[in-house]
Amino acid sequence: MAIGIFDSGVGGLTVLKEIRKVLPNEKIYYLGDTARVPYGEKTKELIIRYSKQITEFLLEKNTDVIVVACNTATSLALEELNRTFKIPIIGVVDAGVKTALDTTKNSKIGVIGTKATIHSKKYEIEIKKRNSKMEVYSKPCPLFVPVIEEGIVEGEIVNQLVKMYLDEFEGKIDSLILGCTHYPLLKSTIKNIYPDIEIVDPAKETATDLKKILISKNLMKNDGEKGFETKYYVTDGQEKFRKIGTMFLNEKINCVELVKL
């Protein structure tokens, strides 16, 4: 048994990090589609095509469950993936929704993400489906991903970007969903500027959901402990991924393999 995880780039490593905390002894294969990042500016049809290509690649590694660690791909492609493939495939949106509903006190939730995620209204639909009284304030933050992909996660540029996008939320919302797996790298900056807003990171709940699925389907093998390192694949820029990925995980990434989908 192995777990497959994919994202448009390095952002999904925030999900990988949480999964390894709750499932430390499982084999994991991670693919970052770095040649085609960011997904947030692309059409639904293109994102579905990319997601199917990546899923097929991960299935060749004998994965028994796949985590779509990308909010854009979750919002636009997850339903199609579950119709097409027979193994369990989960995304990150449901986890963020559940956590936000448990967190908010004033029933006003903010959501930030890529243009594609926000325009899909996936978070708003799922929140309202569970509680129609919730007020949802959504905003795309398209500059966050390229800045983070360059390894810039703090400092004056980041502070200005955060304020530019989020100042309008201040005094309205009490909970903010980080609707892109890159955004947890900005968590401390956002919290410093807006200390009264609770930050919701879907990665932790996604890891918990994954463990429940593996237990329910009797898929946990605990066979990744004997010298098996997480396998990393990218579609471009191995060294850049290794450098930024080390920052994401706070540990050295020894090997990143370049693949063509």
mmCIF file of C-alpha atoms in Angstrom:
data_model
loop_
_atom_site.group_PDB
_atom_site.id
_atom_site.type_symbol
_atom_site.label_atom_id
_atom_site.label_comp_id
_atom_site.label_asym_id
_atom_site.label_seq_id
_atom_site.Cartn_x
_atom_site.Cartn_y
_atom_site.Cartn_z
ATOM 1 C CA MET A 1 0.000 0.000 0.000
ATOM 2 C CA ALA A 2 1.123 3.512 -0.709
ATOM 3 C CA ILE A 3 -0.344 6.997 -0.517
ATOM 4 C CA GLY A 4 -0.189 9.311 -3.526
ATOM 5 C CA ILE A 5 -0.257 13.078 -3.036
ATOM 6 C CA PHE A 6 -0.236 15.727 -5.729
ATOM 7 C CA ASP A 7 -0.297 19.481 -6.103
ATOM 8 C CA SER A 8 0.472 22.050 -8.766
ATOM 9 C CA GLY A 9 3.796 22.741 -7.045
ATOM 10 C CA VAL A 10 5.320 22.799 -3.575
ATOM 11 C CA GLY A 11 2.191 23.896 -1.691
ATOM 12 C CA GLY A 12 0.952 20.357 -1.168
ATOM 13 C CA LEU A 13 3.965 19.713 1.029
ATOM 14 C CA THR A 14 2.002 21.414 3.831
ATOM 15 C CA VAL A 15 -0.501 18.560 3.512
ATOM 16 C CA LEU A 16 2.256 15.949 3.231
ATOM 17 C CA LYS A 17 3.793 17.269 6.436
ATOM 18 C CA GLU A 18 0.540 16.790 8.374
ATOM 19 C CA ILE A 19 -0.083 13.353 6.840
ATOM 20 C CA ARG A 20 3.338 12.136 7.961
ATOM 21 C CA LYS A 21 2.553 13.258 11.510
ATOM 22 C CA VAL A 22 -0.497 10.990 11.740
ATOM 23 C CA LEU A 23 0.764 8.259 9.375
ATOM 24 C CA PRO A 24 4.524 8.148 9.953
ATOM 25 C CA ASN A 25 5.029 4.600 8.677
ATOM 26 C CA GLU A 26 3.218 4.622 5.344
ATOM 27 C CA LYS A 27 4.833 4.818 1.914
ATOM 28 C CA ILE A 28 4.183 8.156 0.222
ATOM 29 C CA TYR A 29 4.710 9.331 -3.360
ATOM 30 C CA TYR A 30 4.421 13.078 -3.969
ATOM 31 C CA LEU A 31 4.159 14.790 -7.351
ATOM 32 C CA GLY A 32 4.422 18.541 -7.847
ATOM 33 C CA ASP A 33 3.329 19.649 -11.319
ATOM 34 C CA THR A 34 5.883 22.450 -11.287
ATOM 35 C CA ALA A 35 6.032 22.805 -15.080
ATOM 36 C CA ARG A 36 2.392 23.923 -15.149
ATOM 37 C CA VAL A 37 2.085 25.875 -11.887
ATOM 38 C CA PRO A 38 0.008 27.863 -11.034
ATOM 39 C CA TYR A 39 -3.280 26.041 -11.639
ATOM 40 C CA GLY A 40 -5.316 29.006 -10.405
ATOM 41 C CA GLU A 41 -5.293 30.799 -13.763
ATOM 42 C CA LYS A 42 -6.240 27.765 -15.862
ATOM 43 C CA THR A 43 -9.586 26.468 -17.140
ATOM 44 C CA LYS A 44 -11.577 23.690 -15.492
ATOM 45 C CA GLU A 45 -11.071 21.430 -18.517
ATOM 46 C CA LEU A 46 -7.309 21.833 -18.370
ATOM 47 C CA ILE A 47 -7.144 21.215 -14.614
ATOM 48 C CA ILE A 48 -9.212 18.038 -14.999
ATOM 49 C CA ARG A 49 -6.872 16.827 -17.755
ATOM 50 C CA TYR A 50 -3.760 17.546 -15.671
ATOM 51 C CA SER A 51 -5.290 15.882 -12.603
ATOM 52 C CA LYS A 52 -6.128 12.717 -14.563
ATOM 53 C CA GLN A 53 -2.594 12.534 -15.965
ATOM 54 C CA ILE A 54 -1.104 12.838 -12.485
ATOM 55 C CA THR A 55 -3.517 10.294 -10.997
ATOM 56 C CA GLU A 56 -2.553 7.783 -13.697
ATOM 57 C CA PHE A 57 1.130 8.385 -12.927
ATOM 58 C CA LEU A 58 0.585 7.798 -9.199
ATOM 59 C CA LEU A 59 -1.441 4.652 -9.870
ATOM 60 C CA GLU A 60 1.617 3.243 -11.642
ATOM 61 C CA LYS A 61 3.353 3.461 -8.232
ATOM 62 C CA ASN A 62 0.725 1.082 -6.807
ATOM 63 C CA THR A 63 -0.946 3.748 -4.699
ATOM 64 C CA ASP A 64 -4.177 2.664 -3.031
ATOM 65 C CA VAL A 65 -5.387 6.139 -2.045
ATOM 66 C CA ILE A 66 -4.688 9.582 -3.473
ATOM 67 C CA VAL A 67 -4.858 12.985 -1.808
ATOM 68 C CA VAL A 68 -5.458 15.977 -4.072
ATOM 69 C CA ALA A 69 -3.410 18.444 -2.032
ATOM 70 C CA CYS A 70 -4.440 21.355 -4.215
ATOM 71 C CA ASN A 71 -7.556 23.434 -3.581
ATOM 72 C CA THR A 72 -7.958 24.354 -7.240
ATOM 73 C CA ALA A 73 -7.797 20.735 -8.413
ATOM 74 C CA THR A 74 -10.053 19.668 -5.526
ATOM 75 C CA SER A 75 -12.628 22.320 -6.429
ATOM 76 C CA LEU A 76 -12.645 21.645 -10.163
ATOM 77 C CA ALA A 77 -11.471 18.062 -10.735
ATOM 78 C CA LEU A 78 -12.159 15.902 -7.661
ATOM 79 C CA GLU A 79 -15.669 14.826 -8.676
ATOM 80 C CA GLU A 80 -14.435 13.782 -12.132
ATOM 81 C CA LEU A 81 -11.486 11.891 -10.619
ATOM 82 C CA ASN A 82 -13.806 9.940 -8.344
ATOM 83 C CA ARG A 83 -16.033 9.082 -11.311
ATOM 84 C CA THR A 84 -13.067 7.935 -13.389
ATOM 85 C CA PHE A 85 -10.894 6.012 -10.917
ATOM 86 C CA LYS A 86 -11.850 3.242 -8.513
ATOM 87 C CA ILE A 87 -9.518 3.939 -5.572
ATOM 88 C CA PRO A 88 -10.379 6.433 -2.793
ATOM 89 C CA ILE A 89 -9.421 9.987 -3.814
ATOM 90 C CA ILE A 90 -9.906 12.832 -1.353
ATOM 91 C CA GLY A 91 -9.348 16.570 -1.536
ATOM 92 C CA VAL A 92 -8.753 19.384 0.920
ATOM 93 C CA VAL A 93 -11.957 21.455 0.690
ATOM 94 C CA ASP A 94 -14.196 19.373 2.967
ATOM 95 C CA ALA A 95 -11.586 19.423 5.708
ATOM 96 C CA GLY A 96 -11.350 23.214 5.599
ATOM 97 C CA VAL A 97 -15.115 23.612 5.644
ATOM 98 C CA LYS A 98 -15.592 21.337 8.667
ATOM 99 C CA THR A 99 -12.841 23.055 10.634
ATOM 100 C CA ALA A 100 -14.120 26.554 9.837
ATOM 101 C CA LEU A 101 -17.652 25.683 10.921
ATOM 102 C CA ASP A 102 -16.282 24.380 14.213
ATOM 103 C CA THR A 103 -14.088 27.470 14.644
ATOM 104 C CA THR A 104 -16.316 30.464 13.859
ATOM 105 C CA LYS A 105 -18.157 32.235 16.669
ATOM 106 C CA ASN A 106 -19.844 35.014 14.682
ATOM 107 C CA SER A 107 -20.884 32.876 11.665
ATOM 108 C CA LYS A 108 -18.741 34.960 9.312
ATOM 109 C CA ILE A 109 -16.057 33.007 7.484
ATOM 110 C CA GLY A 110 -13.447 34.302 5.057
ATOM 111 C CA VAL A 111 -11.972 32.203 2.252
ATOM 112 C CA ILE A 112 -8.858 33.038 0.259
ATOM 113 C CA GLY A 113 -7.492 31.039 -2.652
ATOM 114 C CA THR A 114 -6.561 31.106 -6.318
ATOM 115 C CA LYS A 115 -8.875 32.712 -8.865
ATOM 116 C CA ALA A 116 -10.078 29.300 -10.043
ATOM 117 C CA THR A 117 -10.873 28.098 -6.503
ATOM 118 C CA ILE A 118 -12.732 31.257 -5.537
ATOM 119 C CA HIS A 119 -14.646 31.540 -8.818
ATOM 120 C CA SER A 120 -15.775 27.913 -8.451
ATOM 121 C CA LYS A 121 -17.544 28.946 -5.195
ATOM 122 C CA LYS A 122 -16.793 25.433 -3.929
ATOM 123 C CA TYR A 123 -16.075 26.534 -0.357
ATOM 124 C CA GLU A 124 -19.140 28.771 -0.183
ATOM 125 C CA ILE A 125 -21.390 26.017 -1.568
ATOM 126 C CA GLU A 126 -20.093 23.429 0.909
ATOM 127 C CA ILE A 127 -20.311 25.820 3.875
ATOM 128 C CA LYS A 128 -23.890 26.844 3.037
ATOM 129 C CA LYS A 129 -24.834 23.208 2.436
ATOM 130 C CA ARG A 130 -23.904 22.429 6.038
ATOM 131 C CA ASN A 131 -25.179 25.670 7.585
ATOM 132 C CA SER A 132 -27.211 28.102 5.483
ATOM 133 C CA LYS A 133 -26.927 30.859 8.098
ATOM 134 C CA MET A 134 -23.199 31.310 7.556
ATOM 135 C CA GLU A 135 -21.901 34.429 5.825
ATOM 136 C CA VAL A 136 -18.980 33.711 3.514
ATOM 137 C CA TYR A 137 -16.534 36.356 2.285
ATOM 138 C CA SER A 138 -14.303 35.076 -0.517
ATOM 139 C CA LYS A 139 -11.333 36.670 -2.240
ATOM 140 C CA PRO A 140 -8.751 35.459 -4.756
ATOM 141 C CA CYS A 141 -5.123 36.222 -3.868
ATOM 142 C CA PRO A 142 -3.303 35.395 -7.121
ATOM 143 C CA LEU A 143 0.067 36.880 -6.162
ATOM 144 C CA PHE A 144 0.564 34.694 -3.088
ATOM 145 C CA VAL A 145 1.501 31.506 -4.973
ATOM 146 C CA PRO A 146 4.238 32.943 -7.223
ATOM 147 C CA VAL A 147 5.765 34.797 -4.280
ATOM 148 C CA ILE A 148 5.810 31.642 -2.144
ATOM 149 C CA GLU A 149 7.145 29.573 -5.069
ATOM 150 C CA GLU A 150 10.089 31.996 -5.117
ATOM 151 C CA GLY A 151 10.728 31.241 -1.449
ATOM 152 C CA ILE A 152 9.542 34.661 -0.213
ATOM 153 C CA VAL A 153 7.339 34.028 2.838
ATOM 154 C CA GLU A 154 8.080 36.984 5.110
ATOM 155 C CA GLY A 155 9.249 40.588 4.995
ATOM 156 C CA GLU A 156 7.881 43.871 3.707
ATOM 157 C CA ILE A 157 6.726 42.574 0.317
ATOM 158 C CA VAL A 158 4.676 39.822 1.959
ATOM 159 C CA ASN A 159 3.268 42.214 4.568
ATOM 160 C CA GLN A 160 2.103 44.596 1.845
ATOM 161 C CA LEU A 161 0.525 41.792 -0.185
ATOM 162 C CA VAL A 162 -1.314 40.398 2.844
ATOM 163 C CA LYS A 163 -2.693 43.819 3.762
ATOM 164 C CA MET A 164 -3.655 44.562 0.156
ATOM 165 C CA TYR A 165 -5.752 41.398 -0.027
ATOM 166 C CA LEU A 166 -7.058 41.006 3.512
ATOM 167 C CA ASP A 167 -7.620 44.469 5.011
ATOM 168 C CA GLU A 168 -11.244 44.390 3.853
ATOM 169 C CA PHE A 169 -11.872 41.293 5.989
ATOM 170 C CA GLU A 170 -10.805 42.993 9.226
ATOM 171 C CA GLY A 171 -13.734 43.587 11.574
ATOM 172 C CA LYS A 172 -16.010 41.274 9.555
ATOM 173 C CA ILE A 173 -14.842 37.689 9.783
ATOM 174 C CA ASP A 174 -13.549 35.790 12.803
ATOM 175 C CA SER A 175 -12.250 32.761 10.857
ATOM 176 C CA LEU A 176 -10.205 32.581 7.654
ATOM 177 C CA ILE A 177 -9.833 29.448 5.525
ATOM 178 C CA LEU A 178 -6.485 29.201 3.776
ATOM 179 C CA GLY A 179 -7.997 27.855 0.568
ATOM 180 C CA CYS A 180 -4.666 27.096 -1.072
ATOM 181 C CA THR A 181 -2.063 24.708 0.286
ATOM 182 C CA HIS A 182 0.689 27.258 -0.329
ATOM 183 C CA TYR A 183 -0.847 29.748 2.072
ATOM 184 C CA PRO A 184 0.111 28.106 5.407
ATOM 185 C CA LEU A 185 3.604 29.446 4.727
ATOM 186 C CA LEU A 186 2.092 32.908 5.278
ATOM 187 C CA LYS A 187 0.181 31.880 8.398
ATOM 188 C CA SER A 188 2.447 33.650 10.890
ATOM 189 C CA THR A 189 2.421 36.886 8.865
ATOM 190 C CA ILE A 190 -1.377 36.851 8.567
ATOM 191 C CA LYS A 191 -1.746 36.123 12.280
ATOM 192 C CA ASN A 192 0.645 38.923 13.240
ATOM 193 C CA ILE A 193 -1.307 41.472 11.201
ATOM 194 C CA TYR A 194 -4.776 40.178 12.150
ATOM 195 C CA PRO A 195 -4.452 38.600 15.623
ATOM 196 C CA ASP A 196 -8.247 38.454 16.145
ATOM 197 C CA ILE A 197 -8.848 36.215 13.123
ATOM 198 C CA GLU A 198 -8.567 32.456 13.597
ATOM 199 C CA ILE A 199 -6.610 30.822 10.783
ATOM 200 C CA VAL A 200 -8.058 27.575 9.382
ATOM 201 C CA ASP A 201 -5.472 25.323 7.730
ATOM 202 C CA PRO A 202 -7.260 22.399 5.977
ATOM 203 C CA ALA A 203 -4.073 20.301 5.934
ATOM 204 C CA LYS A 204 -4.452 18.982 9.488
ATOM 205 C CA GLU A 205 -8.053 17.877 9.054
ATOM 206 C CA THR A 206 -7.226 16.333 5.669
ATOM 207 C CA ALA A 207 -4.582 14.161 7.323
ATOM 208 C CA THR A 208 -7.099 13.056 9.954
ATOM 209 C CA ASP A 209 -9.692 12.253 7.281
ATOM 210 C CA LEU A 210 -7.135 10.204 5.359
ATOM 211 C CA LYS A 211 -6.265 8.116 8.410
ATOM 212 C CA LYS A 212 -9.954 7.364 9.003
ATOM 213 C CA ILE A 213 -10.333 6.191 5.404
ATOM 214 C CA LEU A 214 -7.281 3.923 5.603
ATOM 215 C CA ILE A 215 -8.530 2.369 8.842
ATOM 216 C CA SER A 216 -12.079 1.870 7.523
ATOM 217 C CA LYS A 217 -10.814 0.165 4.370
ATOM 218 C CA ASN A 218 -8.129 -1.825 6.195
ATOM 219 C CA LEU A 219 -5.405 -0.249 4.056
ATOM 220 C CA MET A 220 -2.899 0.750 6.715
ATOM 221 C CA LYS A 221 0.231 -1.346 6.280
ATOM 222 C CA ASN A 222 2.892 0.418 8.400
ATOM 223 C CA ASP A 223 5.462 -0.849 5.914
ATOM 224 C CA GLY A 224 7.212 2.388 5.071
ATOM 225 C CA GLU A 225 9.476 2.523 8.097
ATOM 226 C CA LYS A 226 12.365 0.339 6.943
ATOM 227 C CA GLY A 227 14.482 2.859 5.087
ATOM 228 C CA PHE A 228 11.695 4.076 2.801
ATOM 229 C CA GLU A 229 11.918 7.782 2.152
ATOM 230 C CA THR A 230 9.042 9.745 0.674
ATOM 231 C CA LYS A 231 9.498 9.761 -3.096
ATOM 232 C CA TYR A 232 9.307 13.191 -4.731
ATOM 233 C CA TYR A 233 8.566 13.829 -8.412
ATOM 234 C CA VAL A 234 8.308 17.090 -10.322
ATOM 235 C CA THR A 235 7.615 18.036 -13.925
ATOM 236 C CA ASP A 236 10.237 20.817 -13.897
ATOM 237 C CA GLY A 237 12.815 22.527 -11.691
ATOM 238 C CA GLN A 238 14.167 19.780 -9.437
ATOM 239 C CA GLU A 239 16.674 21.959 -7.593
ATOM 240 C CA LYS A 240 14.230 24.778 -7.002
ATOM 241 C CA PHE A 241 11.679 22.296 -5.635
ATOM 242 C CA ARG A 242 14.296 20.732 -3.385
ATOM 243 C CA LYS A 243 15.357 24.122 -2.022
ATOM 244 C CA ILE A 244 11.858 25.478 -1.361
ATOM 245 C CA GLY A 245 10.558 22.076 -0.263
ATOM 246 C CA THR A 246 13.237 21.943 2.419
ATOM 247 C CA MET A 247 11.873 25.249 3.729
ATOM 248 C CA PHE A 248 8.305 23.901 3.702
ATOM 249 C CA LEU A 249 9.164 20.682 5.543
ATOM 250 C CA ASN A 250 11.998 21.919 7.773
ATOM 251 C CA GLU A 251 14.028 18.931 6.663
ATOM 252 C CA LYS A 252 16.358 18.100 3.810
ATOM 253 C CA ILE A 253 14.904 16.595 0.637
ATOM 254 C CA ASN A 254 17.587 14.289 -0.698
ATOM 255 C CA CYS A 255 16.246 13.324 -4.089
ATOM 256 C CA VAL A 256 13.709 14.769 -6.518
ATOM 257 C CA GLU A 257 13.037 12.906 -9.764
ATOM 258 C CA LEU A 258 12.041 14.690 -12.964
ATOM 259 C CA VAL A 259 9.128 13.069 -14.824
ATOM 260 C CA LYS A 260 7.208 13.703 -18.018
ATOM 261 C CA LEU A 261 3.450 13.200 -17.877
#
